Amino acid sequence: MSEAIDNHVKIFDTTLRDGEQSPRIALSPAEKLEIANQLNRFGVDIIEAGFPITSEGDFAAVQAIAREVEGPAICALARTQSEDIQRAYDSIRDSEHPRIHTFISTSEIHMTHQLHASEEDVKGQARAAVAIARSLVDDVQFSPMDATRANIDFTAEVIQIALDEGATTINIPDTVGSAQPHEYGELIQRLYERVPDLHKVVLSVHCHNDLGLAVANSLEGVRQGARQIEGTINGIGERAGNTALEEIVVAIKTRADHYGLSTSVILSEIARTSRLVSRLTGYVIQPNKAIVGSNAFKHESGIHQDGVLKERTTYEIIDPATLGFDDPNIALGKHSGRHAVRNFLEQHDAFEPNYFRQVFKRFKEIADHTKGVSPELMLLIAEDVQRREECSYRLSHFGVESSSDSKQATVRVVLPGGSEQTIIADPSHYHELDGPIDALFTAISRATDTDYELMCYTLTPMSSGQEAVGEVRVILNVNGQNIIGRSISTDTLEASAWAYLDALHQAATDNKSANSSC
Ligand code: KIV
Ligand code: ZN
């Protein structure tokens, strides 16, 4: 590892350049400016704002960022051609800290098939490009593209030329994301040995994620002495993307014991920055993505929930609140235990000791059939259990048959006095039945000896999937007053029957629900 280097790592954000090169991302100048302002709040050291020669729009965006965003260095990318470098300069010249980043490939594959250039040509182009850039600005970054697949001696020679011409940062790209962490670390180490002048400038790492190793490779690079890390928010970028900067800065902070390094970023801005980039690029973040995924800090298994509720650090290495996330860290689902459910209900003032056993049983039945139980659904479950327990009617059996030429419902209801009433409603005994719900409600109204007009019936899904939980809400007209009944179930007919009984119970009690309409 290089000696005499300090422990501060610069964060070079290329969300607006390499990140924007992702398929289907095209940010307007205004959107790029909005992201750049947020990157500034996040505290990155350098913003690579674009590749100005590629389009008028990109030029305008880089120029607007250079003019408006104060604090970080504003960098523009350029190939080695002089027009590229001039265009890059024109876009950033108004920045307080302008940087030009110029690059040329040093790998045999690129030189032969893409550049059609000899080693001498590449050396000459690198020399001229850095010299021109350096005549325009003090801060010049040079990258030997595809360095991880290039001959190291040739790359070292080109780097030495760039340094001789005044480059202030040398960036080592793993352009195709093929390097393994130990190989990438070794490359950095060997370049320091071959080019001792590298100790006088900042060495930077730039990794792609084709093998899922961009973050690991970058961290290995800084372990070997690099002091600038390039990457993007949410890891967006060409193909499988770039180093995810949020992962880098949190790893450096969380494992300071291991790296002994620091950055200038403000960790509490991570949530806001990540969400903004996701929203404006349209790139949805996978739920289990490290640091910024919606599940990155959630515990679903009962054992983990129990541990975290007793002491957060049993299963958490990061407090999401320090990154600006405020979602609850407990996700209720089929693996959750009593402790987590009870804790959730207590936090929401919905814990009722007399009914907790039934609430937990209902929760488990529902969680087994749905994809996670949202906080809203959990509260509905607790409320529904209490409503059913306190209902003066009990549904002990129901069955509905419905076909194109026959509708029939059977219900057995325990009445307030304790007697049981069984009714079969079919068209031969009653009016024409419109459908299964009509048959069911007709049977219940006969069994309970009531005859109220149904004013409204709504069914609202409370979860997704084939066995989604539905909430049924009915309104009965009881002597001119609208009385609401509600219930939930994965079985719509069961929820409907209980909602109807709930309304009958409300009608018979003093604390009736307020008048309501559909
Ligand atoms: O991946 C790469 O090689 C690049 C260069 C322009 C630095 O993005
Ligand atoms: Zn790249």
Short mmCIF file of C-alpha atoms and ligand atoms in Angstrom, two decimals:
data_model
loop_
_atom_site.label_atom_id
_atom_site.label_comp_id
_atom_site.label_asym_id
_atom_site.label_seq_id
_atom_site.Cartn_x
_atom_site.Cartn_y
_atom_site.Cartn_z
CA MET A 1 0.00 0.00 0.00
CA SER A 2 1.10 3.54 -0.70
CA GLU A 3 2.68 5.34 2.24
CA ALA A 4 1.99 8.93 3.31
CA ILE A 5 -1.56 9.15 2.03
CA ASP A 6 -4.25 10.62 4.17
CA ASN A 7 -7.35 8.81 5.24
CA HIS A 8 -9.90 10.91 3.46
CA VAL A 9 -11.56 9.36 0.41
CA LYS A 10 -13.03 11.69 -2.22
CA ILE A 11 -16.42 10.74 -3.59
CA PHE A 12 -16.75 11.28 -7.33
CA ASP A 13 -20.36 11.01 -8.42
CA THR A 14 -21.02 10.06 -12.03
CA THR A 15 -24.78 9.49 -11.75
CA LEU A 16 -25.31 12.25 -14.32
CA ARG A 17 -22.73 10.86 -16.77
CA ASP A 18 -22.06 7.10 -16.51
CA GLY A 19 -25.38 6.66 -14.66
CA GLU A 20 -27.31 8.47 -17.34
CA GLN A 21 -25.76 6.14 -19.93
CA SER A 22 -28.15 3.43 -18.69
CA PRO A 23 -30.70 2.19 -21.23
CA ARG A 24 -33.94 4.23 -21.19
CA ILE A 25 -32.61 7.00 -18.97
CA ALA A 26 -32.73 10.45 -20.51
CA LEU A 27 -32.77 13.28 -18.01
CA SER A 28 -33.73 16.80 -19.01
CA PRO A 29 -31.34 19.64 -18.08
CA ALA A 30 -33.77 20.68 -15.32
CA GLU A 31 -33.83 17.15 -13.90
CA LYS A 32 -30.03 16.92 -14.02
CA LEU A 33 -29.81 20.20 -12.17
CA GLU A 34 -32.25 18.97 -9.51
CA ILE A 35 -30.16 15.84 -8.97
CA ALA A 36 -26.92 17.86 -8.92
CA ASN A 37 -28.32 20.13 -6.21
CA GLN A 38 -29.23 17.07 -4.15
CA LEU A 39 -25.77 15.54 -4.72
CA ASN A 40 -24.38 18.79 -3.37
CA ARG A 41 -26.53 18.46 -0.24
CA PHE A 42 -25.36 14.85 0.02
CA GLY A 43 -21.80 16.23 0.13
CA VAL A 44 -20.02 14.55 -2.78
CA ASP A 45 -16.62 16.05 -3.67
CA ILE A 46 -16.93 15.91 -7.46
CA ILE A 47 -19.98 15.81 -9.72
CA GLU A 48 -19.32 14.46 -13.20
CA ALA A 49 -22.21 16.31 -14.78
CA GLY A 50 -22.09 14.93 -18.32
CA PHE A 51 -20.31 14.35 -21.60
CA PRO A 52 -20.92 17.73 -23.32
CA ILE A 53 -19.76 16.81 -26.84
CA THR A 54 -22.52 14.18 -27.11
CA SER A 55 -25.50 16.56 -27.32
CA GLU A 56 -26.65 20.15 -27.01
CA GLY A 57 -28.91 19.10 -24.14
CA ASP A 58 -26.04 17.58 -22.23
CA PHE A 59 -23.92 20.66 -22.80
CA ALA A 60 -26.74 22.87 -21.48
CA ALA A 61 -27.22 20.65 -18.44
CA VAL A 62 -23.53 20.62 -17.54
CA GLN A 63 -23.33 24.38 -18.03
CA ALA A 64 -26.36 25.00 -15.80
CA ILE A 65 -24.89 22.78 -13.09
CA ALA A 66 -21.48 24.47 -13.35
CA ARG A 67 -23.13 27.88 -13.00
CA GLU A 68 -25.48 27.02 -10.17
CA VAL A 69 -24.01 24.29 -7.98
CA GLU A 70 -21.45 25.69 -5.57
CA GLY A 71 -19.22 23.49 -3.46
CA PRO A 72 -18.18 20.37 -5.32
CA ALA A 73 -15.88 20.31 -8.34
CA ILE A 74 -17.94 20.11 -11.53
CA CYS A 75 -16.44 17.74 -14.04
CA ALA A 76 -17.11 17.21 -17.75
CA LEU A 77 -16.00 14.16 -19.73
CA ALA A 78 -14.07 14.40 -23.00
CA ARG A 79 -12.35 12.00 -25.37
CA THR A 80 -8.81 12.97 -26.30
CA GLN A 81 -9.89 14.98 -29.38
CA SER A 82 -9.31 18.69 -28.95
CA GLU A 83 -12.95 19.59 -29.90
CA ASP A 84 -14.18 17.32 -27.08
CA ILE A 85 -11.88 18.98 -24.60
CA GLN A 86 -12.81 22.48 -25.73
CA ARG A 87 -16.53 21.63 -25.48
CA ALA A 88 -16.03 20.16 -22.03
CA TYR A 89 -14.19 23.28 -20.95
CA ASP A 90 -16.86 25.62 -22.35
CA SER A 91 -19.51 23.80 -20.33
CA ILE A 92 -17.71 24.01 -16.96
CA ARG A 93 -15.67 27.18 -17.24
CA ASP A 94 -18.13 29.10 -14.99
CA SER A 95 -17.76 26.67 -12.11
CA GLU A 96 -15.75 27.63 -9.04
CA HIS A 97 -13.95 24.27 -9.35
CA PRO A 98 -13.93 23.08 -12.96
CA ARG A 99 -12.46 19.67 -13.78
CA ILE A 100 -11.90 18.07 -17.20
CA HIS A 101 -11.86 14.29 -17.35
CA THR A 102 -10.25 12.88 -20.47
CA PHE A 103 -9.77 9.22 -21.36
CA ILE A 104 -8.40 6.81 -23.92
CA SER A 105 -8.22 3.02 -23.93
CA THR A 106 -4.96 1.24 -23.24
CA SER A 107 -6.16 -2.34 -23.82
CA GLU A 108 -5.12 -4.25 -26.91
CA ILE A 109 -8.75 -5.17 -27.61
CA HIS A 110 -9.91 -1.56 -27.69
CA MET A 111 -6.87 -0.23 -29.53
CA THR A 112 -7.16 -2.85 -32.28
CA HIS A 113 -10.90 -3.12 -32.79
CA GLN A 114 -12.26 0.23 -31.73
CA LEU A 115 -9.59 2.91 -31.94
CA HIS A 116 -7.54 1.37 -34.78
CA ALA A 117 -4.61 3.02 -33.11
CA SER A 118 -1.08 1.90 -32.28
CA GLU A 119 0.48 2.24 -28.85
CA GLU A 120 2.39 5.27 -30.12
CA ASP A 121 -0.88 6.88 -31.30
CA VAL A 122 -2.48 6.32 -27.92
CA LYS A 123 0.49 7.78 -26.08
CA GLY A 124 0.47 10.80 -28.38
CA GLN A 125 -3.27 11.36 -27.96
CA ALA A 126 -3.06 11.05 -24.17
CA ARG A 127 -0.16 13.50 -24.05
CA ALA A 128 -1.90 16.08 -26.23
CA ALA A 129 -5.26 15.76 -24.48
CA VAL A 130 -3.91 16.25 -20.97
CA ALA A 131 -1.72 19.14 -22.15
CA ILE A 132 -4.69 20.95 -23.75
CA ALA A 133 -6.95 20.29 -20.78
CA ARG A 134 -4.26 21.48 -18.39
CA SER A 135 -3.87 24.69 -20.39
CA LEU A 136 -7.55 25.36 -19.71
CA VAL A 137 -8.05 24.24 -16.09
CA ASP A 138 -5.89 23.30 -13.11
CA ASP A 139 -7.83 20.15 -12.30
CA VAL A 140 -7.44 17.40 -14.92
CA GLN A 141 -8.37 13.76 -14.54
CA PHE A 142 -7.05 11.11 -16.91
CA SER A 143 -8.39 7.54 -17.35
CA PRO A 144 -6.70 4.70 -19.24
CA MET A 145 -9.94 3.02 -20.28
CA ASP A 146 -10.27 -0.79 -20.00
CA ALA A 147 -7.17 -0.74 -17.78
CA THR A 148 -8.03 -4.05 -16.12
CA ARG A 149 -7.68 -5.89 -19.45
CA ALA A 150 -4.66 -3.92 -20.66
CA ASN A 151 -0.96 -4.64 -20.55
CA ILE A 152 0.13 -3.12 -17.25
CA ASP A 153 3.48 -1.88 -18.57
CA PHE A 154 1.80 0.01 -21.39
CA THR A 155 -0.86 1.43 -19.06
CA ALA A 156 1.88 2.54 -16.66
CA GLU A 157 3.69 4.28 -19.53
CA VAL A 158 0.53 6.16 -20.56
CA ILE A 159 -0.17 7.13 -16.94
CA GLN A 160 3.36 8.52 -16.62
CA ILE A 161 2.79 10.63 -19.75
CA ALA A 162 -0.47 12.00 -18.32
CA LEU A 163 1.32 12.84 -15.08
CA ASP A 164 4.16 14.54 -16.93
CA GLU A 165 1.59 16.72 -18.70
CA GLY A 166 0.07 17.74 -15.38
CA ALA A 167 -2.86 15.38 -14.70
CA THR A 168 -3.94 15.79 -11.09
CA THR A 169 -6.08 12.63 -10.75
CA ILE A 170 -5.49 9.26 -12.40
CA ASN A 171 -8.53 7.02 -12.60
CA ILE A 172 -8.26 3.26 -13.17
CA PRO A 173 -11.42 1.92 -14.87
CA ASP A 174 -12.58 -1.67 -14.78
CA THR A 175 -14.62 -0.74 -17.85
CA VAL A 176 -16.19 -4.14 -18.51
CA GLY A 177 -16.55 -5.17 -14.86
CA SER A 178 -14.47 -8.32 -15.24
CA ALA A 179 -11.90 -7.82 -12.48
CA GLN A 180 -11.95 -9.84 -9.27
CA PRO A 181 -11.25 -7.93 -6.03
CA HIS A 182 -7.77 -9.39 -5.49
CA GLU A 183 -6.83 -8.72 -9.14
CA TYR A 184 -8.06 -5.16 -9.02
CA GLY A 185 -6.24 -4.51 -5.73
CA GLU A 186 -3.06 -6.02 -7.18
CA LEU A 187 -3.36 -3.78 -10.26
CA ILE A 188 -3.52 -0.67 -8.07
CA GLN A 189 -0.58 -1.91 -6.00
CA ARG A 190 1.55 -2.69 -9.06
CA LEU A 191 0.75 0.66 -10.71
CA TYR A 192 1.97 2.44 -7.57
CA GLU A 193 5.19 0.41 -7.81
CA ARG A 194 5.70 1.05 -11.53
CA VAL A 195 4.71 4.74 -11.45
CA PRO A 196 6.06 6.24 -8.21
CA ASP A 197 4.74 9.68 -9.27
CA LEU A 198 1.25 8.35 -8.63
CA HIS A 199 1.93 9.01 -4.95
CA LYS A 200 1.93 12.74 -5.75
CA VAL A 201 -1.62 12.79 -7.16
CA VAL A 202 -4.98 11.26 -6.35
CA LEU A 203 -5.52 7.72 -7.58
CA SER A 204 -9.13 6.95 -8.36
CA VAL A 205 -11.13 3.73 -8.81
CA HIS A 206 -13.95 3.30 -11.33
CA CYS A 207 -15.65 -0.09 -11.37
CA HIS A 208 -18.56 -1.63 -13.24
CA ASN A 209 -20.86 -4.22 -11.78
CA ASP A 210 -21.09 -6.89 -14.50
CA LEU A 211 -20.08 -9.60 -12.03
CA GLY A 212 -21.67 -7.89 -9.02
CA LEU A 213 -18.23 -6.87 -7.74
CA ALA A 214 -18.11 -3.11 -8.35
CA VAL A 215 -18.36 -2.18 -4.67
CA ALA A 216 -15.98 -4.93 -3.55
CA ASN A 217 -13.43 -3.96 -6.20
CA SER A 218 -13.63 -0.27 -5.30
CA LEU A 219 -13.11 -1.02 -1.62
CA GLU A 220 -10.14 -3.20 -2.47
CA GLY A 221 -8.77 -0.31 -4.54
CA VAL A 222 -8.90 2.08 -1.58
CA ARG A 223 -7.33 -0.58 0.64
CA GLN A 224 -4.38 -0.42 -1.75
CA GLY A 225 -4.14 3.37 -1.54
CA ALA A 226 -6.67 4.88 -3.96
CA ARG A 227 -8.31 7.96 -2.46
CA GLN A 228 -11.10 8.70 -4.89
CA ILE A 229 -14.03 6.41 -5.57
CA GLU A 230 -16.25 6.89 -8.59
CA GLY A 231 -19.79 5.63 -8.64
CA THR A 232 -23.46 6.41 -8.96
CA ILE A 233 -26.49 6.66 -6.74
CA ASN A 234 -28.42 3.37 -6.62
CA GLY A 235 -25.58 1.86 -8.71
CA ILE A 236 -27.16 2.87 -12.02
CA GLY A 237 -24.97 2.91 -15.13
CA GLU A 238 -23.99 1.10 -18.32
CA ARG A 239 -25.19 -2.56 -18.40
CA ALA A 240 -25.20 -3.83 -14.80
CA GLY A 241 -24.25 -0.39 -13.55
CA ASN A 242 -21.47 1.25 -11.58
CA THR A 243 -20.26 1.14 -8.00
CA ALA A 244 -23.22 2.08 -5.79
CA LEU A 245 -22.00 5.10 -3.86
CA GLU A 246 -24.47 4.69 -1.00
CA GLU A 247 -23.04 1.22 -0.37
CA ILE A 248 -19.48 2.54 -0.46
CA VAL A 249 -19.96 5.39 1.98
CA VAL A 250 -21.98 3.31 4.44
CA ALA A 251 -19.40 0.48 4.29
CA ILE A 252 -16.59 2.96 4.97
CA LYS A 253 -18.51 4.44 7.89
CA THR A 254 -19.84 1.19 9.35
CA ARG A 255 -16.50 -0.60 9.06
CA ALA A 256 -14.28 2.32 10.01
CA ASP A 257 -12.52 -0.18 12.28
CA HIS A 258 -11.47 -2.09 9.17
CA TYR A 259 -10.72 0.68 6.66
CA GLY A 260 -9.73 3.56 8.94
CA LEU A 261 -11.07 5.96 6.27
CA SER A 262 -13.59 8.77 6.08
CA THR A 263 -15.61 10.65 3.46
CA SER A 264 -17.31 14.05 3.51
CA VAL A 265 -20.79 12.86 2.63
CA ILE A 266 -23.78 13.49 4.85
CA LEU A 267 -25.20 10.04 5.41
CA SER A 268 -28.63 11.30 6.47
CA GLU A 269 -29.15 12.54 2.88
CA ILE A 270 -28.91 9.02 1.44
CA ALA A 271 -32.64 8.28 1.51
CA ARG A 272 -33.58 11.55 -0.17
CA THR A 273 -30.86 11.28 -2.82
CA SER A 274 -31.68 7.69 -3.67
CA ARG A 275 -35.42 8.35 -3.96
CA LEU A 276 -34.91 11.40 -6.16
CA VAL A 277 -32.63 9.51 -8.56
CA SER A 278 -35.04 6.59 -8.68
CA ARG A 279 -38.01 8.87 -9.36
CA LEU A 280 -36.39 10.99 -12.06
CA THR A 281 -34.68 8.11 -13.88
CA GLY A 282 -37.68 5.77 -13.55
CA TYR A 283 -35.31 3.05 -12.29
CA VAL A 284 -37.15 1.23 -9.50
CA ILE A 285 -34.93 -0.04 -6.70
CA GLN A 286 -35.10 -3.77 -6.02
CA PRO A 287 -36.56 -4.33 -2.51
CA ASN A 288 -33.51 -6.21 -1.22
CA LYS A 289 -30.95 -3.76 -2.61
CA ALA A 290 -28.33 -3.00 0.06
CA ILE A 291 -28.78 0.30 1.92
CA VAL A 292 -31.60 1.79 -0.18
CA GLY A 293 -33.94 -1.15 -0.92
CA SER A 294 -37.33 -0.99 0.81
CA ASN A 295 -36.45 -4.15 2.75
CA ALA A 296 -32.82 -3.26 3.47
CA PHE A 297 -33.54 -2.73 7.16
CA LYS A 298 -36.69 -4.82 7.67
CA HIS A 299 -36.93 -7.91 9.83
CA GLU A 300 -39.64 -10.43 9.11
CA SER A 301 -38.61 -13.59 10.90
CA GLY A 302 -39.88 -14.02 14.44
CA ILE A 303 -36.41 -14.76 15.84
CA HIS A 304 -34.89 -11.65 14.31
CA GLN A 305 -37.84 -9.48 15.35
CA ASP A 306 -37.61 -10.78 18.90
CA GLY A 307 -33.87 -9.99 19.00
CA VAL A 308 -34.24 -6.51 17.53
CA LEU A 309 -37.08 -5.62 19.86
CA LYS A 310 -34.90 -6.61 22.82
CA GLU A 311 -31.74 -4.95 21.51
CA ARG A 312 -31.45 -3.43 18.03
CA THR A 313 -27.83 -4.43 17.51
CA THR A 314 -28.63 -8.15 17.76
CA TYR A 315 -29.48 -8.12 14.05
CA GLU A 316 -28.80 -4.56 12.87
CA ILE A 317 -25.43 -3.09 11.90
CA ILE A 318 -26.83 0.24 10.72
CA ASP A 319 -29.52 2.47 12.16
CA PRO A 320 -31.62 3.41 9.07
CA ALA A 321 -32.65 6.69 10.73
CA THR A 322 -29.03 7.87 10.36
CA LEU A 323 -29.41 7.46 6.59
CA GLY A 324 -32.65 9.42 6.51
CA PHE A 325 -35.03 6.46 6.41
CA ASP A 326 -38.01 6.60 8.72
CA ASP A 327 -39.95 3.44 7.79
CA PRO A 328 -40.59 0.90 10.55
CA ASN A 329 -37.89 -1.78 10.67
CA ILE A 330 -40.31 -4.58 11.50
CA ALA A 331 -42.18 -6.12 8.55
CA LEU A 332 -45.13 -8.27 9.58
CA GLY A 333 -45.55 -11.44 7.58
CA LYS A 334 -45.92 -15.17 7.88
CA HIS A 335 -42.61 -15.57 9.73
CA SER A 336 -43.42 -12.98 12.37
CA GLY A 337 -43.94 -13.93 15.99
CA ARG A 338 -46.20 -12.84 18.87
CA HIS A 339 -43.65 -10.43 20.23
CA ALA A 340 -43.50 -8.36 17.04
CA VAL A 341 -47.29 -8.32 16.56
CA ARG A 342 -47.89 -7.32 20.15
CA ASN A 343 -45.21 -4.63 19.96
CA PHE A 344 -46.75 -3.25 16.76
CA LEU A 345 -50.23 -3.10 18.32
CA GLU A 346 -48.90 -1.45 21.47
CA GLN A 347 -47.11 1.19 19.41
CA HIS A 348 -50.38 1.92 17.60
CA ASP A 349 -52.54 1.93 20.74
CA ALA A 350 -54.39 -1.08 19.39
CA PHE A 351 -53.32 -3.76 21.88
CA GLU A 352 -56.30 -5.32 23.64
CA PRO A 353 -55.07 -8.07 26.04
CA ASN A 354 -58.44 -9.90 26.12
CA TYR A 355 -58.40 -10.46 22.37
CA PHE A 356 -54.69 -10.82 21.64
CA ARG A 357 -54.78 -14.62 21.34
CA GLN A 358 -57.50 -14.41 18.66
CA VAL A 359 -55.81 -11.45 16.96
CA PHE A 360 -52.56 -13.37 16.64
CA LYS A 361 -54.39 -16.46 15.31
CA ARG A 362 -56.23 -14.37 12.68
CA PHE A 363 -52.99 -12.60 11.75
CA LYS A 364 -51.26 -15.96 11.16
CA GLU A 365 -54.16 -17.29 9.04
CA ILE A 366 -54.10 -14.16 6.88
CA ALA A 367 -50.28 -13.86 6.72
CA ASP A 368 -50.07 -17.44 5.48
CA HIS A 369 -52.07 -16.49 2.40
CA THR A 370 -50.94 -12.96 1.61
CA LYS A 371 -47.67 -11.35 0.60
CA GLY A 372 -46.90 -9.54 3.84
CA VAL A 373 -49.28 -7.79 6.20
CA SER A 374 -49.17 -4.02 5.87
CA PRO A 375 -49.50 -1.84 8.99
CA GLU A 376 -52.95 -0.79 7.78
CA LEU A 377 -54.08 -4.41 7.40
CA MET A 378 -52.66 -5.40 10.81
CA LEU A 379 -54.73 -2.68 12.47
CA LEU A 380 -57.81 -3.84 10.55
CA ILE A 381 -57.26 -7.43 11.71
CA ALA A 382 -57.10 -6.32 15.35
CA GLU A 383 -60.20 -4.19 14.93
CA ASP A 384 -62.10 -6.93 13.11
CA VAL A 385 -61.36 -9.52 15.78
CA GLN A 386 -62.67 -7.17 18.45
CA ARG A 387 -65.80 -6.34 16.42
CA ARG A 388 -66.60 -10.00 15.89
CA GLU A 389 -65.93 -10.90 19.55
CA GLU A 390 -68.23 -8.11 20.71
CA CYS A 391 -70.94 -8.75 18.14
CA SER A 392 -74.20 -9.94 19.76
CA TYR A 393 -74.81 -12.20 16.74
CA ARG A 394 -72.54 -15.09 15.83
CA LEU A 395 -72.18 -16.66 12.43
CA SER A 396 -71.78 -20.38 13.12
CA HIS A 397 -72.20 -21.59 9.53
CA PHE A 398 -72.78 -20.25 6.07
CA GLY A 399 -72.87 -21.73 2.58
CA VAL A 400 -73.76 -20.24 -0.78
CA GLU A 401 -74.50 -21.98 -4.05
CA SER A 402 -74.63 -19.83 -7.10
CA SER A 403 -75.07 -20.85 -10.72
CA SER A 404 -76.73 -19.20 -13.73
CA ASP A 405 -80.14 -20.73 -12.91
CA SER A 406 -80.05 -21.09 -9.11
CA LYS A 407 -78.94 -18.96 -6.17
CA GLN A 408 -79.20 -20.36 -2.68
CA ALA A 409 -77.72 -19.44 0.71
CA THR A 410 -77.76 -21.27 4.04
CA VAL A 411 -76.84 -19.52 7.27
CA ARG A 412 -76.83 -20.58 10.90
CA VAL A 413 -76.77 -17.62 13.27
CA VAL A 414 -76.58 -17.59 17.07
CA LEU A 415 -78.97 -14.85 18.18
CA PRO A 416 -78.37 -12.43 21.11
CA GLY A 417 -80.36 -14.62 23.54
CA GLY A 418 -78.24 -17.70 22.68
CA SER A 419 -80.73 -19.53 20.47
CA GLU A 420 -79.63 -20.71 17.06
CA GLN A 421 -81.52 -20.10 13.82
CA THR A 422 -80.86 -21.84 10.52
CA ILE A 423 -82.31 -20.46 7.30
CA ILE A 424 -82.07 -21.58 3.72
CA ALA A 425 -82.83 -18.80 1.29
CA ASP A 426 -83.70 -19.89 -2.20
CA PRO A 427 -85.95 -18.42 -4.91
CA SER A 428 -88.77 -20.86 -4.14
CA HIS A 429 -89.20 -19.34 -0.65
CA TYR A 430 -88.22 -15.76 -1.31
CA HIS A 431 -88.09 -13.16 -4.02
CA GLU A 432 -85.89 -13.55 -7.06
CA LEU A 433 -82.33 -13.60 -5.65
CA ASP A 434 -79.92 -11.44 -7.63
CA GLY A 435 -76.70 -13.18 -6.76
CA PRO A 436 -74.74 -14.85 -3.95
CA ILE A 437 -74.53 -11.71 -1.79
CA ASP A 438 -78.27 -11.08 -2.14
CA ALA A 439 -78.98 -14.72 -1.22
CA LEU A 440 -76.66 -14.49 1.78
CA PHE A 441 -78.12 -11.23 3.10
CA THR A 442 -81.68 -12.49 2.56
CA ALA A 443 -80.89 -15.60 4.63
CA ILE A 444 -79.32 -13.51 7.42
CA SER A 445 -82.19 -11.07 7.57
CA ARG A 446 -84.67 -13.99 7.88
CA ALA A 447 -82.53 -15.76 10.49
CA THR A 448 -82.28 -12.58 12.58
CA ASP A 449 -85.88 -11.57 11.94
CA THR A 450 -84.87 -8.15 10.66
CA ASP A 451 -85.83 -6.39 7.47
CA TYR A 452 -83.65 -3.42 6.76
CA GLU A 453 -82.93 -1.90 3.39
CA LEU A 454 -79.35 -2.35 2.14
CA MET A 455 -78.21 1.12 1.12
CA CYS A 456 -74.65 0.37 0.16
CA TYR A 457 -72.18 -2.47 -0.26
CA THR A 458 -68.48 -1.94 -0.98
CA LEU A 459 -65.58 -4.35 -1.20
CA THR A 460 -62.05 -2.91 -0.91
CA PRO A 461 -58.91 -5.04 -1.43
CA MET A 462 -56.52 -4.64 1.50
CA SER A 463 -53.69 -6.78 0.11
CA SER A 464 -52.71 -8.18 -3.26
CA GLY A 465 -52.61 -11.64 -4.81
CA GLN A 466 -55.13 -14.36 -5.48
CA GLU A 467 -56.05 -14.65 -1.81
CA ALA A 468 -56.18 -10.95 -1.14
CA VAL A 469 -57.91 -9.73 1.98
CA GLY A 470 -61.02 -7.71 1.25
CA GLU A 471 -62.80 -5.28 3.52
CA VAL A 472 -66.57 -5.31 3.13
CA ARG A 473 -68.58 -2.32 4.25
CA VAL A 474 -72.38 -2.37 4.30
CA ILE A 475 -74.83 0.38 5.16
CA LEU A 476 -78.34 -0.55 6.32
CA ASN A 477 -81.21 1.87 6.62
CA VAL A 478 -82.48 1.27 10.14
CA ASN A 479 -85.57 3.39 10.76
CA GLY A 480 -84.21 6.21 8.63
CA GLN A 481 -80.72 6.04 10.08
CA ASN A 482 -77.75 4.76 8.08
CA ILE A 483 -75.90 2.10 10.09
CA ILE A 484 -72.50 0.87 8.98
CA GLY A 485 -71.16 -2.64 9.40
CA ARG A 486 -67.64 -3.76 8.46
CA SER A 487 -65.56 -6.88 8.34
CA ILE A 488 -62.50 -8.33 6.60
CA SER A 489 -61.56 -11.75 5.29
CA THR A 490 -59.78 -13.52 2.45
CA ASP A 491 -63.28 -14.98 1.79
CA THR A 492 -65.52 -12.23 0.42
CA LEU A 493 -68.74 -14.02 1.38
CA GLU A 494 -67.59 -14.54 4.95
CA ALA A 495 -66.57 -10.87 5.23
CA SER A 496 -69.97 -9.89 3.78
CA ALA A 497 -71.90 -12.02 6.28
CA TRP A 498 -69.97 -10.63 9.24
CA ALA A 499 -70.25 -7.05 7.96
CA TYR A 500 -74.05 -7.51 7.80
CA LEU A 501 -74.16 -8.97 11.33
CA ASP A 502 -71.92 -6.14 12.56
CA ALA A 503 -74.42 -3.62 11.18
CA LEU A 504 -77.28 -5.45 12.91
CA HIS A 505 -75.30 -5.38 16.15
CA GLN A 506 -74.60 -1.65 15.77
CA ALA A 507 -78.31 -1.05 15.11
CA ALA A 508 -79.18 -2.78 18.38
CA THR A 509 -76.67 -0.93 20.54
CA ASP A 510 -76.70 2.59 21.86
CA ASN A 511 -73.39 3.67 20.35
CA LYS A 512 -74.48 3.39 16.72
CA SER A 513 -72.05 4.45 14.02
CA ALA A 514 -72.81 7.95 12.80
CA ASN A 515 -75.05 8.51 9.83
CA SER A 516 -73.08 7.79 6.72
CA SER A 517 -73.53 7.49 3.00
CA CYS A 518 -71.88 5.28 0.40
O1 KIV B 1 -16.00 2.70 -17.64
C1 KIV B 1 -15.19 3.48 -18.14
O2 KIV B 1 -14.11 3.11 -18.59
C2 KIV B 1 -15.55 4.89 -18.18
C3 KIV B 1 -14.49 5.86 -18.57
C4 KIV B 1 -15.01 6.97 -19.38
C5 KIV B 1 -13.79 6.34 -17.35
O3 KIV B 1 -16.65 5.24 -17.83
ZN ZN B 2 -17.65 3.67 -16.67
#
